[in-house]
Amino acid sequence: MPTETAPQAPPPRPVGEGRPALTLLVVLLGMFTLPMAMSGTTVALPRIGSDLDASGAALQWVVVGYFLAASSFMLVAGSLGDIFGRRRVLTAGAALYSAGTLASAAAHHILLLDAARLLSGVGAAGVMASGGSLLAATFTGPARTRVFAALGTTAGVGLAIGPTFSGWLVDGLGWRTTFLAFAAAGALILTGTRFLTESRADAPPRVDKAGAATFIGGLSLTLFAITQGSKSGWTAGSTLLPLAVGLALLTAFVRVEKRLAATGGQPILDLSLARHPAFLGWSLGSFGLGAGTTGILVFLPTYLQGTSGTSAREAGLVLLLMTVPVLALPPAGARLVNRGVPARHLLVLSLLLIAAGNAWLTTLHPGISTAALAGPLLTVGVGQGLSLGIIDAQALGMVEPAKVGMASGFLNTVRGGTGAVMLTLFGALLLALVESRVGSAELAGRVTAGTGGHADRFTEAWRITLWAVAGFTTGLAVLVHRLLRPRTRRRTPVPEATHTVPGATTSAEAVTARSR
């Protein structure tokens, strides 16, 4: 008689496969909603301050705290996804985000609201970092480029329409309704994660606790010091002390990661990525896209309302000139790359267009028309839209599958950190320039808030700030061009070239070519 054999278990499903369309839908919802919560809350601050009897730093932390928490936890969240599962981290992040946003809607004291926003920021870090790594593990080749183009479009649109959407809700139903709407979206994301396929590293490493602690502490304290500098002064003890401690912790983080890598461990950040010119070039390019646009997006509505009598809704509509290209162009940029246009050329062109748009915007003046703003805002928007959807696909294509969560977390840390830093520095430079012209810090604060008059001096400060941003972005374009220029394999070996993503060419030359 023939011997019966035990039924064999089906082969394990490849990582990331199973429900790619649903994975994309859930991640896109997160990337749409969370940036809206970043930018949209700014328009609610006056009403929040009035209802909770809050002002100054405590009120600003409703926005700044969310940015800082999201930025500080992004890298750690990405690495934890590699270890424990990206879907699991996405689920935990959505739960924390929903709980924090719901608590924000119910808060009746400004300190409770600040704490709730910090919790929301931690959750947002988990959603954004694990979402990008899930897509990188699910899609390959041209499909990955198209997916990340959609991701860039969605995030850009969410960030752009956040102020308009929140403004409508605040005017019609109150600021608490805004948080309730975002909490509902978070609950929908949380529900969707239950149906996704898990994805993690094949051989998950141990948690790098020392690296996580020093990175979170160092980055959060450093960013906190930057926000304090614009309010208390750059030589004040409340600025210098957290800055010194933060920089010391970041230095310790680098040492911890080097020592762990040297002993065969798995650091929370593979420092060889930051040292690799091409990966660094794409990361700096991502920083440049945010650095050249954040100031305009956040502060231009205040200028228009303060100097031209524009309503809040009208100012939001003006910003559509900059944000419509962000909606339309990321898929076009992805198609150009898939058809052979060097991706690095698009990124450098984007940075130069953003620099040109900032320079062109220096023609602004009290009473400026929408038609006069169209040229510079469209130029900035085109620059951002062309490359917004290709950066993640290009950068993550250089990383082995087991570490895409870490790399995605690093990229999102750069983005979140850019928002927090530029939100502070742009406003601080405006305030300092206005104060030097009106001679009073209190009056300068009212002027930059759009309620203190002195439109001509406010305009002068805006022009100088815009020239500074234009020059900085131009310098970044030159640096990115040098970092992404073609190199021979002998001069610049690609780290982990033999561990490319499934379906990708495995030669070092092919991996490097994707950044060209």
Coordinates of C-alpha atoms in Angstrom, one line a residue:
M1 CA 0.0 0.0 0.0
P2 CA 1.2 3.5 -0.7
T3 CA 2.4 5.3 2.3
E4 CA 0.2 8.3 3.2
T5 CA 2.0 11.6 3.5
A6 CA 1.0 14.3 5.9
P7 CA -0.6 17.3 4.1
Q8 CA 1.9 20.0 3.6
A9 CA 1.2 23.5 4.8
P10 CA 0.9 26.1 2.0
P11 CA 4.1 28.1 1.5
P12 CA 4.2 31.3 3.5
R13 CA 2.8 34.3 1.7
P14 CA 5.5 36.7 0.6
V15 CA 5.9 39.7 2.8
G16 CA 3.6 42.6 1.9
E17 CA 1.4 40.6 -0.5
G18 CA -2.3 39.9 0.0
R19 CA -4.2 43.1 -0.1
P20 CA -2.1 45.7 -1.9
A21 CA -5.1 47.9 -2.9
L22 CA -6.5 48.0 0.6
T23 CA -3.0 48.7 2.0
L24 CA -2.6 51.6 -0.4
L25 CA -6.1 53.0 0.5
V26 CA -5.5 52.9 4.3
V27 CA -2.0 54.4 4.0
L28 CA -3.3 57.2 1.7
L29 CA -6.1 58.0 4.2
G30 CA -3.4 58.4 6.9
M31 CA -1.2 60.5 4.7
F32 CA -4.1 62.7 3.8
T33 CA -5.5 63.2 7.3
L34 CA -2.4 63.7 9.4
P35 CA -0.9 66.5 7.4
M36 CA -4.3 68.2 7.5
A37 CA -4.1 68.0 11.3
M38 CA -0.7 69.7 11.2
S39 CA -1.6 72.7 9.0
G40 CA -5.3 73.0 9.8
T41 CA -5.0 73.6 13.5
T42 CA -3.2 76.9 12.9
V43 CA -6.4 78.7 11.9
A44 CA -8.1 77.5 15.1
L45 CA -5.6 79.0 17.5
P46 CA -7.3 82.4 18.0
R47 CA -10.6 80.7 18.9
I48 CA -8.8 78.2 21.1
G49 CA -7.0 81.0 22.9
S50 CA -10.2 82.9 23.5
D51 CA -12.1 79.8 24.8
L52 CA -9.4 78.5 27.0
D53 CA -8.0 81.9 28.1
A54 CA -4.6 81.0 26.6
S55 CA -1.9 82.9 24.8
G56 CA 1.8 82.9 24.1
A57 CA 3.9 79.8 24.2
A58 CA 1.2 77.6 25.8
L59 CA -1.1 78.4 22.9
Q60 CA 1.6 77.9 20.2
W61 CA 2.4 74.5 21.6
V62 CA -0.9 73.3 20.3
V63 CA 0.8 73.3 16.9
V64 CA 4.5 73.1 17.8
G65 CA 4.0 70.2 20.2
Y66 CA 2.4 68.1 17.4
F67 CA 5.3 68.8 15.1
L68 CA 7.9 68.1 17.7
A69 CA 6.4 64.8 18.8
A70 CA 5.8 63.5 15.3
S71 CA 9.4 64.5 14.3
S72 CA 11.1 63.0 17.3
F73 CA 9.3 59.6 17.2
M74 CA 9.3 59.1 13.4
L75 CA 12.6 57.3 13.1
V76 CA 12.0 55.1 16.1
A77 CA 8.5 54.2 14.8
G78 CA 10.0 53.1 11.5
S79 CA 12.5 50.9 13.1
L80 CA 10.0 49.4 15.5
G81 CA 8.0 48.4 12.5
D82 CA 10.9 46.4 11.1
I83 CA 11.1 44.6 14.4
F84 CA 7.6 44.1 15.6
G85 CA 5.7 44.4 12.3
R86 CA 4.8 47.4 10.3
R87 CA 1.0 46.8 10.4
R88 CA 1.2 46.5 14.2
V89 CA 3.0 49.8 14.5
L90 CA 0.5 51.4 12.1
T91 CA -2.3 50.1 14.2
A92 CA -0.8 51.4 17.4
G93 CA -0.1 54.7 15.8
A94 CA -3.6 55.1 14.6
A95 CA -5.0 54.2 18.1
L96 CA -2.7 56.8 19.8
Y97 CA -3.5 59.4 17.2
S98 CA -7.3 58.9 17.5
A99 CA -7.2 58.9 21.3
G100 CA -5.1 62.1 21.4
T101 CA -7.3 63.9 18.9
L102 CA -10.4 62.9 20.8
A103 CA -8.9 64.1 24.0
S104 CA -8.0 67.4 22.2
A105 CA -11.7 67.9 21.4
A106 CA -12.6 67.4 25.0
A107 CA -9.8 69.5 26.6
H108 CA -10.9 72.4 28.9
H109 CA -7.5 73.6 29.8
I110 CA -4.6 74.6 27.5
L111 CA -2.1 72.3 29.3
L112 CA -4.4 69.3 28.8
L113 CA -4.8 70.3 25.1
D114 CA -1.0 70.5 24.7
A115 CA -0.6 67.1 26.3
A116 CA -3.3 65.6 24.0
R117 CA -1.6 67.1 21.0
L118 CA 1.7 65.6 22.0
L119 CA 0.1 62.2 22.2
S120 CA -1.5 62.8 18.7
G121 CA 2.0 63.6 17.3
V122 CA 3.4 60.3 18.7
G123 CA 0.6 58.4 17.0
A124 CA 1.1 60.3 13.8
A125 CA 4.7 59.3 13.7
G126 CA 3.7 55.6 13.8
V127 CA 1.2 56.0 11.0
M128 CA 3.4 58.0 8.7
A129 CA 6.6 56.0 9.2
S130 CA 5.0 52.5 9.0
G131 CA 2.7 53.5 6.2
G132 CA 5.6 54.4 3.9
S133 CA 7.5 51.2 4.8
L134 CA 4.4 49.0 4.2
L135 CA 4.1 50.4 0.7
A136 CA 7.8 49.9 0.0
A137 CA 7.4 46.2 1.1
T138 CA 4.2 45.7 -1.0
F139 CA 5.1 47.4 -4.3
T140 CA 8.2 47.1 -6.5
G141 CA 9.4 48.6 -9.8
P142 CA 7.3 51.1 -11.7
A143 CA 4.3 50.3 -9.5
R144 CA 6.3 51.5 -6.5
T145 CA 7.1 54.8 -8.3
R146 CA 3.4 55.4 -9.1
V147 CA 2.3 54.5 -5.6
F148 CA 4.7 56.9 -3.9
A149 CA 3.7 59.6 -6.4
A150 CA 0.1 59.1 -5.2
L151 CA 1.4 59.2 -1.6
G152 CA 3.2 62.5 -2.3
T153 CA 0.1 64.0 -3.9
T154 CA -2.2 62.9 -1.1
A155 CA 0.1 64.3 1.7
G156 CA 0.6 67.6 -0.2
V157 CA -3.1 68.0 -0.8
G158 CA -3.9 67.3 2.9
L159 CA -1.3 69.8 4.1
A160 CA -2.6 72.4 1.6
I161 CA -6.3 72.2 2.2
G162 CA -6.0 71.7 6.0
P163 CA -6.3 75.5 6.8
T164 CA -9.3 75.9 4.5
F165 CA -11.1 72.8 5.7
S166 CA -10.4 73.7 9.4
G167 CA -11.4 77.3 8.8
W168 CA -14.8 76.2 7.5
L169 CA -15.4 73.9 10.5
V170 CA -14.1 76.5 13.0
D171 CA -16.4 79.2 11.6
G172 CA -19.4 77.0 11.3
L173 CA -19.2 74.5 14.2
G174 CA -16.3 75.5 16.5
W175 CA -12.7 74.3 17.0
R176 CA -13.7 71.2 18.9
T177 CA -15.5 69.9 15.9
T178 CA -12.3 70.1 13.9
F179 CA -10.6 67.7 16.3
L180 CA -13.7 65.4 16.3
A181 CA -13.5 65.2 12.5
F182 CA -9.8 64.2 12.6
A183 CA -10.5 61.7 15.4
A184 CA -13.2 60.1 13.2
A185 CA -10.7 59.8 10.3
G186 CA -8.2 58.2 12.7
A187 CA -10.7 55.6 13.8
L188 CA -11.4 54.8 10.2
I189 CA -7.6 54.2 9.7
L190 CA -7.5 52.0 12.8
T191 CA -10.4 49.9 11.5
G192 CA -8.7 49.5 8.1
T193 CA -5.5 48.2 9.6
R194 CA -7.3 45.1 10.9
F195 CA -7.5 43.8 7.3
L196 CA -3.9 44.4 6.2
T197 CA -1.2 41.8 5.8
E198 CA 1.7 42.0 8.3
S199 CA 5.2 42.9 7.1
R200 CA 8.4 42.8 9.1
A201 CA 12.1 42.0 8.7
D202 CA 12.9 38.3 8.1
A203 CA 15.2 38.2 11.1
P204 CA 14.0 41.0 13.4
P205 CA 16.8 42.5 15.5
R206 CA 16.6 43.4 19.2
V207 CA 15.2 46.7 20.2
D208 CA 17.9 49.4 20.3
K209 CA 16.7 50.9 23.6
A210 CA 19.7 53.2 24.1
G211 CA 19.5 54.5 20.6
A212 CA 15.8 55.2 20.8
A213 CA 16.1 57.0 24.1
T214 CA 19.0 59.2 23.1
F215 CA 17.5 60.0 19.7
I216 CA 14.1 60.9 21.0
G217 CA 15.5 63.0 23.9
G218 CA 18.1 64.7 21.8
L219 CA 15.9 65.6 18.8
S220 CA 13.0 66.8 20.9
L221 CA 15.2 69.0 23.2
T222 CA 17.0 70.5 20.2
L223 CA 13.8 71.3 18.4
F224 CA 12.3 72.6 21.6
A225 CA 15.3 74.9 22.0
I226 CA 14.8 76.3 18.5
T227 CA 11.1 77.1 19.3
Q228 CA 12.2 78.7 22.6
G229 CA 14.9 80.8 20.9
S230 CA 12.3 82.6 18.8
K231 CA 10.2 83.5 21.9
S232 CA 12.7 83.9 24.8
G233 CA 15.9 84.9 22.9
W234 CA 18.7 82.8 21.6
T235 CA 21.0 83.6 24.5
A236 CA 18.4 82.9 27.2
G237 CA 18.9 80.0 29.6
S238 CA 15.6 78.5 28.6
T239 CA 17.1 78.2 25.1
L240 CA 20.7 77.3 25.7
L241 CA 20.2 74.6 28.4
P242 CA 17.8 72.4 26.3
L243 CA 20.0 73.0 23.3
A244 CA 23.2 71.9 25.0
V245 CA 21.5 68.8 26.5
G246 CA 19.8 68.0 23.2
L247 CA 23.1 68.2 21.2
A248 CA 24.9 66.1 23.8
L249 CA 22.2 63.4 23.6
L250 CA 22.4 63.4 19.7
T251 CA 26.2 63.1 20.0
A252 CA 25.7 60.1 22.4
F253 CA 23.2 58.7 19.9
V254 CA 25.8 58.6 17.1
R255 CA 28.3 56.9 19.4
V256 CA 25.8 54.3 20.6
E257 CA 24.8 53.5 17.0
K258 CA 28.5 53.2 15.9
R259 CA 29.3 50.9 18.8
L260 CA 26.3 48.7 18.3
A261 CA 27.1 48.3 14.6
A262 CA 30.7 47.5 15.3
T263 CA 29.7 44.7 17.7
G264 CA 27.3 43.1 15.1
G265 CA 24.1 44.5 16.6
Q266 CA 21.3 46.2 14.7
P267 CA 21.2 50.0 15.4
I268 CA 18.0 52.0 15.2
L269 CA 19.6 54.0 12.4
D270 CA 22.2 52.6 10.0
L271 CA 24.6 55.5 9.9
S272 CA 26.0 54.2 6.6
L273 CA 22.7 55.4 5.0
A274 CA 23.4 59.0 6.1
R275 CA 26.9 58.7 4.8
H276 CA 25.9 57.4 1.4
P277 CA 25.9 60.4 -1.0
A278 CA 22.8 59.4 -3.0
F279 CA 20.6 58.6 0.0
L280 CA 21.8 61.8 1.7
G281 CA 21.0 63.7 -1.5
W282 CA 17.4 62.5 -1.6
S283 CA 17.0 63.3 2.1
L284 CA 18.3 66.8 1.6
G285 CA 16.1 67.2 -1.4
S286 CA 13.1 66.3 0.8
F287 CA 14.3 68.9 3.3
G288 CA 14.6 71.5 0.6
L289 CA 11.0 70.9 -0.7
G290 CA 9.7 71.6 2.8
A291 CA 12.1 74.5 3.6
G292 CA 11.1 76.4 0.5
T293 CA 7.4 76.1 1.0
T294 CA 6.5 75.9 4.7
G295 CA 6.9 79.6 5.4
I296 CA 4.6 80.7 2.5
L297 CA 2.0 78.1 3.3
V298 CA 1.8 79.0 7.0
F299 CA 2.5 82.7 7.1
L300 CA 1.3 84.2 3.8
P301 CA -2.4 84.1 4.8
T302 CA -1.6 86.3 7.8
Y303 CA 0.2 88.8 5.6
L304 CA -2.7 89.0 3.2
Q305 CA -5.2 89.5 6.0
G306 CA -3.1 92.0 7.8
T307 CA -2.0 94.2 4.9
S308 CA -4.8 93.7 2.3
G309 CA -7.9 93.1 4.3
T310 CA -8.3 89.6 2.8
S311 CA -10.6 87.3 4.7
A312 CA -9.5 84.0 6.1
R313 CA -11.4 82.0 3.4
E314 CA -10.1 84.3 0.6
A315 CA -6.5 83.8 1.8
G316 CA -7.1 80.0 1.8
L317 CA -8.3 80.2 -1.7
V318 CA -5.2 82.1 -2.8
L319 CA -3.1 79.3 -1.5
L320 CA -4.8 77.0 -4.0
L321 CA -2.5 78.6 -6.6
M322 CA 0.4 76.9 -4.9
T323 CA -1.3 73.7 -3.9
V324 CA -3.2 72.7 -7.1
P325 CA 0.2 71.8 -8.8
V326 CA 0.9 69.6 -5.8
L327 CA -2.2 67.7 -6.6
A328 CA -1.6 67.4 -10.4
L329 CA 2.2 67.0 -10.8
P330 CA 3.4 64.1 -8.6
P331 CA 2.0 61.5 -11.0
A332 CA 3.5 63.4 -13.9
G333 CA 6.9 63.3 -12.2
A334 CA 6.6 59.6 -11.7
R335 CA 5.7 59.0 -15.3
L336 CA 8.7 61.0 -16.4
V337 CA 11.0 58.9 -14.2
N338 CA 9.4 55.7 -15.5
R339 CA 10.0 56.8 -19.1
G340 CA 13.7 57.4 -18.5
V341 CA 14.1 61.0 -17.3
P342 CA 16.8 61.1 -14.6
A343 CA 15.1 61.5 -11.3
R344 CA 18.0 63.6 -9.9
H345 CA 17.4 66.2 -12.7
L346 CA 13.8 66.5 -11.6
L347 CA 14.7 67.1 -8.0
V348 CA 17.3 69.7 -8.8
L349 CA 14.9 71.5 -11.1
S350 CA 12.2 71.4 -8.4
L351 CA 14.6 73.1 -5.9
L352 CA 15.5 75.8 -8.4
L353 CA 11.9 76.5 -9.2
I354 CA 11.0 76.8 -5.5
A355 CA 14.0 79.2 -5.1
A356 CA 12.8 81.2 -8.1
G357 CA 9.2 81.3 -6.8
N358 CA 10.4 82.7 -3.4
A359 CA 12.5 85.3 -5.2
W360 CA 9.6 86.3 -7.4
L361 CA 7.3 86.6 -4.4
T362 CA 9.4 89.5 -3.1
T363 CA 7.3 91.7 -5.4
L364 CA 4.5 91.4 -2.9
H365 CA 3.0 94.6 -1.5
P366 CA 0.0 95.8 0.5
G367 CA -3.1 95.3 -1.6
I368 CA -1.4 92.9 -4.1
S369 CA -3.9 91.2 -6.4
T370 CA -4.5 87.5 -6.8
A371 CA -3.3 87.8 -10.4
A372 CA 0.1 89.2 -9.2
L373 CA 0.5 86.3 -6.8
A374 CA -0.3 83.7 -9.3
G375 CA 3.1 83.6 -11.0
P376 CA 5.3 83.1 -7.9
L377 CA 2.8 80.7 -6.1
L378 CA 2.4 78.6 -9.2
T379 CA 6.2 78.4 -9.6
V380 CA 6.6 77.2 -6.1
G381 CA 3.8 74.7 -6.4
V382 CA 5.2 73.3 -9.7
G383 CA 8.6 72.9 -8.0
Q384 CA 7.2 71.0 -5.1
G385 CA 4.8 68.9 -7.1
L386 CA 7.3 67.6 -9.6
S387 CA 9.4 65.8 -7.1
L388 CA 7.1 65.2 -4.1
G389 CA 6.2 61.8 -5.3
I390 CA 9.5 60.4 -6.4
I391 CA 11.8 60.9 -3.4
D392 CA 10.6 58.0 -1.2
A393 CA 10.6 55.5 -4.1
Q394 CA 14.2 56.5 -5.1
A395 CA 15.6 56.6 -1.6
L396 CA 13.9 53.4 -0.3
G397 CA 14.9 51.6 -3.5
M398 CA 18.5 51.7 -2.1
V399 CA 17.7 49.9 1.1
E400 CA 17.3 46.2 1.7
P401 CA 13.7 45.1 2.5
A402 CA 14.5 44.4 6.2
K403 CA 15.4 48.1 6.8
V404 CA 12.8 50.0 4.8
G405 CA 10.9 50.9 8.0
M406 CA 14.1 52.5 9.4
A407 CA 14.8 54.3 6.1
S408 CA 11.1 55.5 5.8
G409 CA 11.3 56.7 9.4
F410 CA 14.4 58.6 8.6
L411 CA 12.8 60.3 5.6
N412 CA 9.7 61.2 7.6
T413 CA 11.9 62.5 10.4
V414 CA 13.5 64.9 7.9
R415 CA 10.1 66.0 6.7
G416 CA 8.6 66.5 10.2
G417 CA 11.8 68.2 11.4
T418 CA 11.7 70.6 8.4
G419 CA 8.2 71.6 9.3
A420 CA 9.0 72.3 12.9
V421 CA 12.3 74.1 12.2
M422 CA 11.0 76.3 9.3
L423 CA 7.7 77.1 11.2
T424 CA 9.9 78.5 13.9
L425 CA 12.8 80.1 12.0
F426 CA 10.6 81.8 9.3
G427 CA 8.4 83.3 12.0
A428 CA 11.4 84.3 14.2
L429 CA 13.2 86.0 11.3
L430 CA 10.0 87.9 10.4
L431 CA 9.5 89.0 14.0
A432 CA 13.2 90.1 14.4
L433 CA 13.1 92.1 11.2
V434 CA 9.8 93.9 12.1
E435 CA 11.0 94.6 15.6
S436 CA 14.2 96.2 14.3
R437 CA 12.0 98.6 12.3
V438 CA 9.2 99.4 14.8
G439 CA 11.4 99.4 17.9
S440 CA 9.0 97.3 20.1
A441 CA 8.8 93.6 20.6
E442 CA 5.1 93.8 21.6
L443 CA 4.2 95.9 18.5
A444 CA 6.2 93.6 16.3
G445 CA 4.2 90.6 17.6
R446 CA 1.0 92.4 16.7
V447 CA 2.3 93.3 13.3
T448 CA 3.4 89.8 12.4
A449 CA 0.0 88.5 13.7
G450 CA -1.7 90.8 11.1
T451 CA -3.3 93.2 13.6
G452 CA -0.6 95.8 14.3
G453 CA -0.6 97.9 11.1
H454 CA 2.8 99.0 9.7
A455 CA 2.1 97.2 6.4
D456 CA 5.1 98.7 4.6
R457 CA 7.6 97.6 7.3
F458 CA 5.9 94.2 7.5
T459 CA 6.4 94.0 3.7
E460 CA 10.1 94.8 4.0
A461 CA 10.6 92.1 6.5
W462 CA 8.8 89.6 4.2
R463 CA 10.9 90.5 1.3
I464 CA 14.2 90.0 3.2
T465 CA 12.9 86.7 4.6
L466 CA 11.9 85.4 1.1
W467 CA 15.3 86.3 -0.3
A468 CA 17.0 84.3 2.5
V469 CA 14.8 81.3 1.7
A470 CA 15.5 81.7 -2.0
G471 CA 19.3 81.7 -1.4
F472 CA 19.1 78.8 1.0
T473 CA 17.1 76.7 -1.4
T474 CA 19.5 77.5 -4.3
G475 CA 22.4 76.3 -2.2
L476 CA 20.6 73.1 -1.4
A477 CA 20.0 72.6 -5.2
V478 CA 23.7 72.8 -5.8
L479 CA 24.5 70.5 -3.0
V480 CA 21.9 67.9 -4.1
H481 CA 23.2 68.0 -7.6
R482 CA 26.7 67.1 -6.4
L483 CA 25.5 64.4 -4.1
L484 CA 23.3 62.7 -6.8
R485 CA 25.8 63.0 -9.7
P486 CA 26.8 59.7 -11.2
R487 CA 29.8 58.0 -9.6
T488 CA 31.8 54.9 -10.4
R489 CA 31.3 51.8 -8.3
R490 CA 34.9 51.9 -7.1
R491 CA 34.6 55.5 -5.8
T492 CA 31.2 55.2 -4.2
P493 CA 30.1 51.7 -3.4
V494 CA 26.4 51.3 -2.8
P495 CA 25.8 49.8 0.7
E496 CA 23.9 46.6 0.8
A497 CA 23.6 46.6 -3.0
T498 CA 23.0 42.8 -2.9
H499 CA 19.9 43.3 -0.8
T500 CA 17.7 45.2 -3.1
V501 CA 14.0 45.1 -3.0
P502 CA 12.2 42.2 -4.6
G503 CA 12.0 42.6 -8.3
A504 CA 14.7 45.2 -8.5
T505 CA 18.0 44.8 -10.4
T506 CA 20.6 43.5 -8.0
S507 CA 23.7 45.0 -9.4
A508 CA 25.3 48.0 -7.8
E509 CA 25.2 49.9 -11.0
A510 CA 21.5 49.5 -11.4
V511 CA 20.8 50.6 -7.9
T512 CA 22.9 53.7 -8.3
A513 CA 21.3 54.4 -11.7
R514 CA 17.9 54.8 -10.1
S515 CA 19.1 57.9 -8.3
R516 CA 20.3 59.4 -11.6

